[in-house]
Amino acid sequence: MSLQRLRTEARYSEIVIHNGTVYLAGQLDEALNPGIERQTRETLDAIDRMLAEAGTDKSRILSVTIYLKDIDADYAGMNAVWDAWVAKGAAPARACVEAKMYSPEVLVEMTVVAALP
């Protein structure tokens, strides 16, 4: 059983790989652009980059937890971007919840678990 940590900081690792499974720390739009659609796109782009660095891609995502600052205001906009991004026939298990974010500008954050090829 190998354990690999990538982009490790004092409090967390951005990527952890163990037993053929990739775990991503919460991903978000680092620039905190305005609007749920833009933040969702930037978050998904970050997920794509992290998965590529770990040696996998979005078609191998097992589960995603999506945290929204305001689920009533932002659920539809997030889903519009999400639906265009998800690999056809490869929709992962998913949960979406409303959460208090670390900063008022953060509208969406996602954690991901994916399989290696």
mmCIF file of C-alpha atoms in Angstrom:
data_model
loop_
_atom_site.group_PDB
_atom_site.id
_atom_site.type_symbol
_atom_site.label_atom_id
_atom_site.label_comp_id
_atom_site.label_asym_id
_atom_site.label_seq_id
_atom_site.Cartn_x
_atom_site.Cartn_y
_atom_site.Cartn_z
ATOM 1 C CA MET A 1 0.000 0.000 0.000
ATOM 2 C CA SER A 2 1.570 3.210 -1.129
ATOM 3 C CA LEU A 3 0.644 6.623 0.171
ATOM 4 C CA GLN A 4 1.599 9.757 -1.718
ATOM 5 C CA ARG A 5 0.914 13.377 -0.758
ATOM 6 C CA LEU A 6 1.250 16.168 -3.322
ATOM 7 C CA ARG A 7 1.203 19.923 -2.755
ATOM 8 C CA THR A 8 1.536 19.434 0.970
ATOM 9 C CA GLU A 9 1.268 22.440 3.272
ATOM 10 C CA ALA A 10 1.318 22.738 7.056
ATOM 11 C CA ARG A 11 -2.404 21.977 7.469
ATOM 12 C CA TYR A 12 -3.280 19.773 4.516
ATOM 13 C CA SER A 13 -2.261 18.183 1.227
ATOM 14 C CA GLU A 14 -4.020 19.248 -1.962
ATOM 15 C CA ILE A 15 -3.783 15.701 -3.329
ATOM 16 C CA VAL A 16 -3.510 12.385 -1.500
ATOM 17 C CA ILE A 17 -3.136 9.127 -3.424
ATOM 18 C CA HIS A 18 -3.641 5.791 -1.671
ATOM 19 C CA ASN A 19 -4.406 2.308 -3.000
ATOM 20 C CA GLY A 20 -5.362 3.545 -6.470
ATOM 21 C CA THR A 21 -7.652 6.271 -5.147
ATOM 22 C CA VAL A 22 -7.091 10.027 -5.440
ATOM 23 C CA TYR A 23 -8.459 12.405 -2.809
ATOM 24 C CA LEU A 24 -8.549 16.135 -3.538
ATOM 25 C CA ALA A 25 -8.783 18.766 -0.836
ATOM 26 C CA GLY A 26 -11.540 21.320 -1.286
ATOM 27 C CA GLN A 27 -11.093 23.104 -4.604
ATOM 28 C CA LEU A 28 -12.371 26.576 -5.389
ATOM 29 C CA ASP A 29 -11.848 29.584 -7.614
ATOM 30 C CA GLU A 30 -8.644 31.047 -6.132
ATOM 31 C CA ALA A 31 -9.305 34.410 -7.819
ATOM 32 C CA LEU A 32 -12.773 34.590 -6.229
ATOM 33 C CA ASN A 33 -14.323 35.867 -9.441
ATOM 34 C CA PRO A 34 -17.872 37.202 -9.161
ATOM 35 C CA GLY A 35 -20.794 34.935 -10.055
ATOM 36 C CA ILE A 36 -21.558 31.289 -9.399
ATOM 37 C CA GLU A 37 -21.092 30.225 -13.024
ATOM 38 C CA ARG A 38 -17.582 31.695 -13.220
ATOM 39 C CA GLN A 39 -16.545 30.337 -9.822
ATOM 40 C CA THR A 40 -17.911 26.910 -10.745
ATOM 41 C CA ARG A 41 -15.985 26.897 -14.053
ATOM 42 C CA GLU A 42 -12.748 27.928 -12.326
ATOM 43 C CA THR A 43 -13.290 25.307 -9.609
ATOM 44 C CA LEU A 44 -13.834 22.568 -12.195
ATOM 45 C CA ASP A 45 -10.738 23.719 -14.103
ATOM 46 C CA ALA A 46 -8.748 23.397 -10.861
ATOM 47 C CA ILE A 47 -10.149 19.887 -10.371
ATOM 48 C CA ASP A 48 -9.125 18.958 -13.924
ATOM 49 C CA ARG A 49 -5.571 20.183 -13.251
ATOM 50 C CA MET A 50 -5.291 18.381 -9.900
ATOM 51 C CA LEU A 51 -6.610 15.121 -11.321
ATOM 52 C CA ALA A 52 -4.155 15.332 -14.235
ATOM 53 C CA GLU A 53 -1.304 15.920 -11.796
ATOM 54 C CA ALA A 54 -2.412 12.825 -9.873
ATOM 55 C CA GLY A 55 -2.554 10.761 -13.078
ATOM 56 C CA THR A 56 -6.292 10.523 -13.657
ATOM 57 C CA ASP A 57 -9.198 12.551 -15.067
ATOM 58 C CA LYS A 58 -12.818 13.511 -14.520
ATOM 59 C CA SER A 59 -14.158 10.360 -16.187
ATOM 60 C CA ARG A 60 -12.794 8.407 -13.181
ATOM 61 C CA ILE A 61 -14.355 10.534 -10.429
ATOM 62 C CA LEU A 62 -16.111 8.348 -7.863
ATOM 63 C CA SER A 63 -17.713 11.024 -5.701
ATOM 64 C CA VAL A 64 -17.949 14.771 -5.270
ATOM 65 C CA THR A 65 -19.199 16.872 -2.399
ATOM 66 C CA ILE A 66 -20.255 20.360 -3.447
ATOM 67 C CA TYR A 67 -20.527 23.142 -0.897
ATOM 68 C CA LEU A 68 -22.562 26.190 -1.881
ATOM 69 C CA LYS A 69 -22.698 29.434 0.062
ATOM 70 C CA ASP A 70 -26.352 29.959 -0.917
ATOM 71 C CA ILE A 71 -28.015 26.833 -2.285
ATOM 72 C CA ASP A 72 -31.262 28.651 -3.131
ATOM 73 C CA ALA A 73 -29.531 31.346 -5.193
ATOM 74 C CA ASP A 74 -26.718 29.290 -6.740
ATOM 75 C CA TYR A 75 -27.858 25.676 -7.253
ATOM 76 C CA ALA A 76 -29.212 26.172 -10.780
ATOM 77 C CA GLY A 77 -26.224 28.215 -11.972
ATOM 78 C CA MET A 78 -23.730 25.736 -10.545
ATOM 79 C CA ASN A 79 -25.609 22.817 -12.116
ATOM 80 C CA ALA A 80 -25.649 24.474 -15.553
ATOM 81 C CA VAL A 81 -21.835 24.570 -15.545
ATOM 82 C CA TRP A 82 -21.519 21.170 -13.834
ATOM 83 C CA ASP A 83 -23.803 19.446 -16.375
ATOM 84 C CA ALA A 84 -21.705 20.730 -19.295
ATOM 85 C CA TRP A 85 -18.473 19.556 -17.582
ATOM 86 C CA VAL A 86 -19.348 16.054 -16.367
ATOM 87 C CA ALA A 87 -18.115 13.312 -18.676
ATOM 88 C CA LYS A 88 -21.080 11.720 -20.479
ATOM 89 C CA GLY A 89 -22.018 8.445 -18.841
ATOM 90 C CA ALA A 90 -19.559 9.047 -15.975
ATOM 91 C CA ALA A 91 -21.575 11.092 -13.480
ATOM 92 C CA PRO A 92 -20.145 10.431 -10.015
ATOM 93 C CA ALA A 93 -21.964 9.973 -6.750
ATOM 94 C CA ARG A 94 -22.636 13.508 -5.557
ATOM 95 C CA ALA A 95 -23.853 15.479 -2.593
ATOM 96 C CA CYS A 96 -24.578 19.198 -2.579
ATOM 97 C CA VAL A 97 -25.001 21.143 0.640
ATOM 98 C CA GLU A 98 -25.175 24.726 1.803
ATOM 99 C CA ALA A 99 -22.221 25.723 3.955
ATOM 100 C CA LYS A 100 -20.710 28.732 5.618
ATOM 101 C CA MET A 101 -17.537 29.447 3.653
ATOM 102 C CA TYR A 102 -14.192 30.651 4.986
ATOM 103 C CA SER A 103 -14.593 33.931 3.100
ATOM 104 C CA PRO A 104 -17.772 35.777 2.042
ATOM 105 C CA GLU A 105 -16.548 35.874 -1.577
ATOM 106 C CA VAL A 106 -16.398 32.063 -1.887
ATOM 107 C CA LEU A 107 -19.599 30.808 -3.525
ATOM 108 C CA VAL A 108 -18.647 27.170 -4.228
ATOM 109 C CA GLU A 109 -16.091 24.607 -3.075
ATOM 110 C CA MET A 110 -15.787 20.955 -4.099
ATOM 111 C CA THR A 111 -14.030 17.895 -2.697
ATOM 112 C CA VAL A 112 -13.345 14.977 -5.022
ATOM 113 C CA VAL A 113 -12.511 11.281 -4.775
ATOM 114 C CA ALA A 114 -11.353 9.602 -8.010
ATOM 115 C CA ALA A 115 -9.856 6.325 -9.162
ATOM 116 C CA LEU A 116 -6.514 5.964 -10.896
ATOM 117 C CA PRO A 117 -6.531 4.194 -14.269
#
